[in-house]
Short mmCIF file of C-alpha atoms in Angstrom, two decimals:
data_model
loop_
_atom_site.label_atom_id
_atom_site.label_comp_id
_atom_site.label_asym_id
_atom_site.label_seq_id
_atom_site.Cartn_x
_atom_site.Cartn_y
_atom_site.Cartn_z
CA UNK A 1125 -35.82 -50.44 -27.30
CA UNK A 1126 -34.12 -48.24 -29.88
CA UNK A 1127 -33.06 -45.20 -28.00
CA UNK A 1128 -32.63 -43.86 -24.45
CA UNK A 1129 -31.43 -40.77 -22.75
CA UNK A 1130 -30.45 -40.12 -19.12
CA UNK A 1131 -30.69 -37.22 -16.74
CA UNK A 1132 -27.70 -37.74 -14.44
CA UNK A 1133 -29.23 -35.34 -11.88
CA UNK A 1134 -32.23 -37.56 -11.10
CA UNK A 1135 -30.91 -40.83 -12.57
CA UNK A 1136 -33.93 -41.28 -14.71
CA UNK A 1137 -33.98 -42.78 -18.19
CA UNK A 1138 -36.10 -41.91 -21.20
CA UNK A 1139 -36.56 -45.13 -23.11
CA UNK A 1140 -38.06 -45.61 -26.63
CA UNK A 1141 -39.92 -48.67 -27.23
CA UNK A 1142 -40.23 -48.24 -30.96
CA UNK A 1143 -42.28 -51.39 -31.83
CA UNK A 1144 -44.84 -50.44 -29.18
CA UNK A 1145 -45.02 -46.84 -30.33
CA UNK A 1146 -44.44 -45.88 -26.69
CA UNK A 1147 -41.80 -43.87 -24.69
CA UNK A 1148 -41.14 -44.63 -20.98
CA UNK A 1149 -39.46 -42.57 -18.30
CA UNK A 1150 -37.87 -44.98 -15.81
CA UNK A 1151 -36.31 -44.57 -12.31
CA UNK A 1152 -32.62 -45.70 -12.55
CA UNK A 1153 -32.48 -46.59 -8.95
CA UNK A 1154 -35.59 -48.87 -8.71
CA UNK A 1155 -36.40 -49.77 -12.35
CA UNK A 1156 -39.95 -48.57 -11.80
CA UNK A 1157 -41.81 -46.77 -14.62
CA UNK A 1158 -42.45 -43.26 -13.74
CA UNK A 1159 -44.72 -42.51 -16.66
CA UNK A 1160 -45.61 -43.81 -20.13
CA UNK A 1161 -46.28 -41.79 -23.25
CA UNK A 1162 -48.18 -43.27 -26.16
CA UNK A 1163 -49.45 -46.76 -26.50
CA UNK A 1164 -52.60 -48.24 -25.20
CA UNK A 1165 -51.82 -47.46 -21.52
CA UNK A 1166 -50.42 -43.89 -21.86
CA UNK A 1167 -50.29 -41.89 -18.74
CA UNK A 1168 -50.88 -38.72 -20.79
CA UNK A 1169 -53.71 -37.47 -22.91
CA UNK A 1170 -52.20 -36.64 -26.19
CA UNK A 1171 -53.01 -33.16 -27.51
CA UNK A 1172 -53.37 -32.41 -31.25
CA UNK A 1173 -50.41 -33.64 -33.26
CA UNK A 1174 -48.57 -35.28 -30.48
CA UNK A 1175 -49.53 -38.97 -31.68
CA UNK A 1176 -46.46 -40.78 -32.94
CA UNK A 1177 -45.32 -44.32 -34.00
CA UNK A 1178 -42.16 -46.05 -34.89
CA UNK A 1179 -40.16 -43.20 -33.24
CA UNK A 1180 -36.40 -42.63 -33.16
CA UNK A 1181 -33.89 -40.70 -31.12
CA UNK A 1182 -36.12 -39.65 -28.19
CA UNK A 1183 -34.30 -36.91 -26.04
CA UNK A 1184 -34.97 -35.15 -22.77
CA UNK A 1185 -34.37 -31.49 -23.12
CA UNK A 1186 -35.38 -29.63 -19.88
CA UNK A 1187 -37.55 -29.83 -16.83
CA UNK A 1188 -38.96 -26.85 -15.17
CA UNK A 1189 -41.64 -25.48 -12.87
CA UNK A 1190 -44.00 -23.23 -14.79
CA UNK A 1191 -44.02 -19.82 -13.15
CA UNK A 1192 -47.72 -19.13 -13.34
CA UNK A 1193 -49.35 -22.57 -12.95
CA UNK A 1194 -46.56 -24.03 -10.61
CA UNK A 1195 -46.91 -27.21 -12.57
CA UNK A 1196 -43.95 -29.49 -13.22
CA UNK A 1197 -43.39 -29.78 -16.91
CA UNK A 1198 -40.89 -31.55 -19.11
CA UNK A 1199 -39.76 -31.17 -22.65
CA UNK A 1200 -38.83 -34.02 -24.97
CA UNK A 1201 -38.11 -34.38 -28.59
CA UNK A 1202 -38.36 -37.34 -31.00
CA UNK A 1203 -38.57 -38.40 -34.71
CA UNK A 1204 -42.09 -39.51 -35.31
CA UNK A 1205 -41.53 -42.12 -38.09
CA UNK A 1206 -45.11 -42.73 -38.77
CA UNK A 1207 -44.38 -43.04 -42.53
CA UNK A 1208 -42.60 -46.33 -41.80
CA UNK A 1209 -41.70 -48.28 -44.84
CA UNK A 1210 -43.92 -51.41 -45.41
CA UNK A 1211 -42.06 -54.65 -45.52
CA UNK A 1212 -42.54 -56.86 -48.59
CA UNK A 1213 -45.45 -59.23 -48.01
CA UNK A 1214 -45.99 -57.89 -44.48
CA UNK A 1215 -48.70 -55.73 -42.85
CA UNK A 1216 -49.25 -52.16 -43.44
CA UNK A 1217 -46.87 -50.39 -40.88
CA UNK A 1218 -47.68 -46.75 -41.80
CA UNK A 1219 -49.81 -44.81 -39.43
CA UNK A 1220 -49.40 -41.52 -41.33
CA UNK A 1221 -48.02 -40.86 -44.83
CA UNK A 1222 -45.31 -38.52 -43.55
CA UNK A 1223 -42.67 -38.50 -40.66
CA UNK A 1224 -41.99 -35.42 -38.58
CA UNK A 1225 -39.65 -34.25 -35.84
CA UNK A 1226 -41.57 -33.27 -32.72
CA UNK A 1227 -40.95 -31.35 -29.56
CA UNK A 1228 -43.48 -32.21 -26.90
CA UNK A 1229 -44.19 -30.65 -23.53
CA UNK A 1230 -45.38 -33.03 -20.81
CA UNK A 1231 -47.45 -31.59 -17.82
CA UNK A 1232 -46.83 -34.19 -15.17
CA UNK A 1233 -49.64 -32.80 -12.87
CA UNK A 1234 -52.52 -32.76 -15.34
CA UNK A 1235 -50.97 -35.53 -17.48
CA UNK A 1236 -51.47 -33.67 -20.65
CA UNK A 1237 -49.01 -33.81 -23.67
CA UNK A 1238 -48.94 -30.66 -25.88
CA UNK A 1239 -47.03 -30.35 -29.17
CA UNK A 1240 -44.75 -27.40 -29.07
CA UNK A 1241 -43.12 -27.67 -32.56
CA UNK A 1242 -43.33 -30.09 -35.41
CA UNK A 1243 -40.91 -30.22 -38.44
CA UNK A 1244 -41.45 -32.13 -41.66
CA UNK A 1245 -37.15 -32.44 -37.53
CA UNK A 1246 -35.68 -33.15 -34.03
CA UNK A 1247 -32.30 -32.17 -32.53
CA UNK A 1248 -32.31 -28.58 -31.62
CA UNK A 1249 -29.27 -26.49 -32.31
CA UNK A 1250 -27.81 -23.61 -30.26
CA UNK A 1251 -29.01 -21.07 -32.83
CA UNK A 1252 -32.57 -22.23 -32.33
CA UNK A 1253 -32.76 -24.21 -35.51
CA UNK A 1254 -33.61 -27.87 -35.66
CA UNK A 1255 -31.52 -30.67 -37.26
CA UNK A 1256 -32.92 -34.05 -38.32
CA UNK A 1257 -31.92 -37.47 -39.57
CA UNK A 1258 -34.85 -39.10 -41.39
CA UNK A 1259 -33.86 -42.58 -40.44
CA UNK A 1260 -33.32 -45.63 -42.86
CA UNK A 1261 -33.34 -43.68 -46.26
CA UNK A 1262 -30.36 -41.58 -45.11
CA UNK A 1263 -31.82 -37.95 -45.54
CA UNK A 1264 -30.65 -35.12 -43.25
CA UNK A 1265 -32.08 -31.61 -42.97
CA UNK A 1266 -31.90 -28.41 -41.02
CA UNK A 1267 -34.76 -26.10 -40.28
CA UNK A 1268 -35.31 -22.62 -38.99
CA UNK A 1269 -37.65 -22.30 -35.91
CA UNK A 1270 -40.51 -21.32 -38.20
CA UNK A 1271 -40.09 -24.62 -40.15
CA UNK A 1272 -38.26 -23.18 -43.13
CA UNK A 1273 -35.78 -25.79 -44.63
CA UNK A 1274 -32.30 -24.33 -45.02
CA UNK A 1275 -30.24 -27.58 -45.59
CA UNK A 1276 -31.16 -30.98 -47.19
CA UNK A 1277 -28.92 -33.85 -48.11
CA UNK A 1278 -29.11 -37.62 -48.65
CA UNK A 1279 -26.28 -40.11 -47.73
CA UNK A 1280 -25.87 -43.58 -49.04
CA UNK A 1281 -27.97 -45.65 -46.65
CA UNK A 1282 -30.19 -48.72 -46.53
CA UNK A 1283 -30.71 -50.05 -50.10
CA UNK A 1284 -28.90 -47.04 -51.42
CA UNK A 1285 -25.66 -48.05 -49.67
CA UNK A 1286 -25.39 -51.77 -49.22
CA UNK A 1287 -23.70 -52.69 -45.87
CA UNK A 1288 -24.23 -49.38 -44.31
CA UNK A 1289 -27.13 -47.41 -42.76
CA UNK A 1290 -27.24 -43.80 -41.79
CA UNK A 1291 -29.38 -43.94 -38.65
CA UNK A 1292 -28.74 -40.77 -36.74
CA UNK A 1293 -27.16 -37.33 -37.52
CA UNK A 1294 -25.63 -34.68 -35.16
CA UNK A 1295 -24.24 -31.27 -36.18
CA UNK A 1296 -21.03 -29.87 -34.61
CA UNK A 1297 -18.38 -27.45 -35.40
CA UNK A 1298 -15.51 -29.28 -37.16
CA UNK A 1299 -11.97 -28.79 -35.97
CA UNK A 1300 -9.16 -30.58 -37.57
CA UNK A 1301 -5.38 -30.45 -37.99
CA UNK A 1302 -4.24 -32.85 -40.70
CA UNK A 1303 -1.38 -35.30 -40.26
CA UNK A 1304 0.07 -34.65 -43.84
CA UNK A 1305 2.39 -31.71 -44.55
CA UNK A 1306 1.09 -28.57 -46.26
CA UNK A 1307 1.34 -28.41 -50.06
CA UNK A 1308 3.61 -25.43 -51.17
CA UNK A 1309 4.66 -24.24 -54.56
CA UNK A 1310 6.92 -21.23 -55.30
CA UNK A 1311 7.55 -19.52 -58.59
CA UNK A 1312 10.33 -17.28 -59.66
CA UNK A 1313 9.14 -14.22 -61.41
CA UNK A 1314 10.60 -10.96 -62.87
CA UNK A 1315 9.59 -9.07 -59.79
CA UNK A 1316 10.30 -11.57 -57.05
CA UNK A 1317 8.69 -14.89 -55.90
CA UNK A 1318 5.10 -15.95 -55.71
CA UNK A 1319 4.05 -18.64 -53.17
CA UNK A 1320 0.93 -20.77 -52.98
CA UNK A 1321 0.13 -22.93 -49.98
CA UNK A 1322 -2.71 -25.16 -48.87
CA UNK A 1323 -3.25 -27.82 -46.14
CA UNK A 1324 -6.01 -30.05 -47.09
CA UNK A 1325 -8.60 -30.67 -44.22
CA UNK A 1326 -7.20 -27.88 -41.94
CA UNK A 1327 -9.67 -25.69 -40.11
CA UNK A 1328 -7.45 -24.04 -37.57
CA UNK A 1329 -4.82 -22.05 -39.52
CA UNK A 1330 -5.42 -18.27 -39.65
CA UNK A 1331 -2.11 -16.93 -40.87
CA UNK A 1332 0.74 -18.29 -42.96
CA UNK A 1333 4.20 -17.00 -42.54
CA UNK A 1334 6.79 -17.42 -45.31
CA UNK A 1335 10.55 -17.74 -45.01
CA UNK A 1336 13.57 -18.11 -47.34
CA UNK A 1337 15.80 -20.95 -46.17
CA UNK A 1338 19.49 -20.62 -46.67
CA UNK A 1339 21.90 -23.46 -47.47
CA UNK A 1340 22.83 -23.46 -43.69
CA UNK A 1341 19.24 -23.98 -42.72
CA UNK A 1342 18.72 -20.41 -41.45
CA UNK A 1343 15.14 -19.00 -42.06
CA UNK A 1344 14.78 -15.45 -43.27
CA UNK A 1345 11.36 -13.95 -42.81
CA UNK A 1346 9.71 -12.94 -46.04
CA UNK A 1347 6.30 -11.87 -44.68
CA UNK A 1348 2.95 -13.29 -43.87
CA UNK A 1349 -0.51 -13.65 -45.39
CA UNK A 1350 -3.93 -14.12 -43.72
CA UNK A 1351 -5.54 -17.37 -44.75
CA UNK A 1352 -8.36 -16.59 -47.25
CA UNK A 1353 -9.76 -19.99 -48.20
CA UNK A 1354 -8.42 -23.36 -49.26
CA UNK A 1355 -5.31 -21.88 -50.92
CA UNK A 1356 -3.46 -18.88 -49.68
CA UNK A 1357 -1.13 -16.83 -51.96
CA UNK A 1358 1.89 -14.59 -51.09
CA UNK A 1359 4.25 -12.45 -53.13
CA UNK A 1360 7.75 -11.21 -52.08
CA UNK A 1361 9.92 -8.97 -54.07
CA UNK A 1362 12.93 -11.05 -52.88
CA UNK A 1363 14.22 -13.68 -55.24
CA UNK A 1364 14.09 -16.63 -52.76
CA UNK A 1365 15.74 -19.91 -53.78
CA UNK A 1366 14.27 -22.14 -51.14
CA UNK A 1367 10.91 -21.19 -49.56
CA UNK A 1368 9.12 -22.54 -46.24
CA UNK A 1369 5.53 -21.86 -45.06
CA UNK A 1370 4.57 -22.06 -41.40
CA UNK A 1371 0.89 -22.09 -40.39
CA UNK A 1372 -0.28 -20.30 -37.06
CA UNK A 1373 -3.68 -20.48 -35.32
CA UNK A 1374 -5.62 -17.54 -33.80
CA UNK A 1375 -3.67 -17.58 -30.61
CA UNK A 1376 -0.30 -17.34 -32.48
CA UNK A 1377 0.67 -20.91 -31.88
CA UNK A 1378 2.58 -22.55 -34.72
CA UNK A 1379 0.78 -25.57 -36.04
CA UNK A 1380 2.88 -26.83 -38.79
CA UNK A 1381 5.94 -26.09 -41.06
CA UNK A 1382 6.26 -27.24 -44.73
CA UNK A 1383 9.20 -28.64 -46.37
CA UNK A 1384 11.73 -26.34 -47.90
CA UNK A 1385 10.43 -25.88 -51.52
CA UNK A 1386 12.71 -24.85 -54.37
CA UNK A 1387 11.25 -21.88 -56.37
CA UNK A 1388 10.89 -22.65 -59.99
CA UNK A 1389 10.25 -20.64 -63.01
CA UNK A 1390 6.67 -20.46 -63.90
CA UNK A 1391 5.68 -22.03 -67.33
CA UNK A 1392 2.18 -21.28 -68.54
CA UNK A 1393 0.53 -24.08 -70.30
CA UNK A 1394 -2.68 -24.10 -72.43
CA UNK A 1395 -5.08 -26.89 -71.43
CA UNK A 1396 -7.42 -28.11 -74.26
CA UNK A 1397 -10.68 -29.82 -73.60
#
């Protein structure tokens, strides 16, 4: 068994028996096998392109009653790893010369399995795209619904990365607020003070507010700048001695305050190769 998924509403499990090239659906209350897909005793006849072997990451997606046929149907996805790498000195394990992500519809009345989509990728995203991890070799890719590849990358895995193996991949929005303080520099100029601030790893700051800090610790507002990328710049006509930057999110909550930085005279330097 190398993968399983659960439907909490029905307490049923989708279990992948990789070495058997078979997927089972099991009743979580009794342990009885509800159906078997693939293998020598499959409960479903496999439509064109459904056949698979050495599969990974089997997932249940939805169960519905077809409005016309009134037949109960289920949708699952899997990585068909038919292009399994042959082991040195061992038998030929490949059942096909390529692997593919597949989405399969199961008609539990007629016991017919139909291929809905095949990507040369499983893991559907909210925008309709498909996201795939290609197993042992560490490749990941994203595809449009029509199969067009829009992203491909390889991570150290298997023989490429001793001691590690990239086995599955998931795509989420990344939200992060670093533990370290923002990096701030301020330069004295003939027409005021220029400030540059960055906060490595931050995804939440939308606005930087800048202040001059007095000797007594009072902060005098200088202005603000909308975050425009990794580093945000700001200029004030005021000749500020000590400068502080504060980061705020989209709700106006303060996330961080930098240390008070002394403004220094800018010195241009030529850098030779």
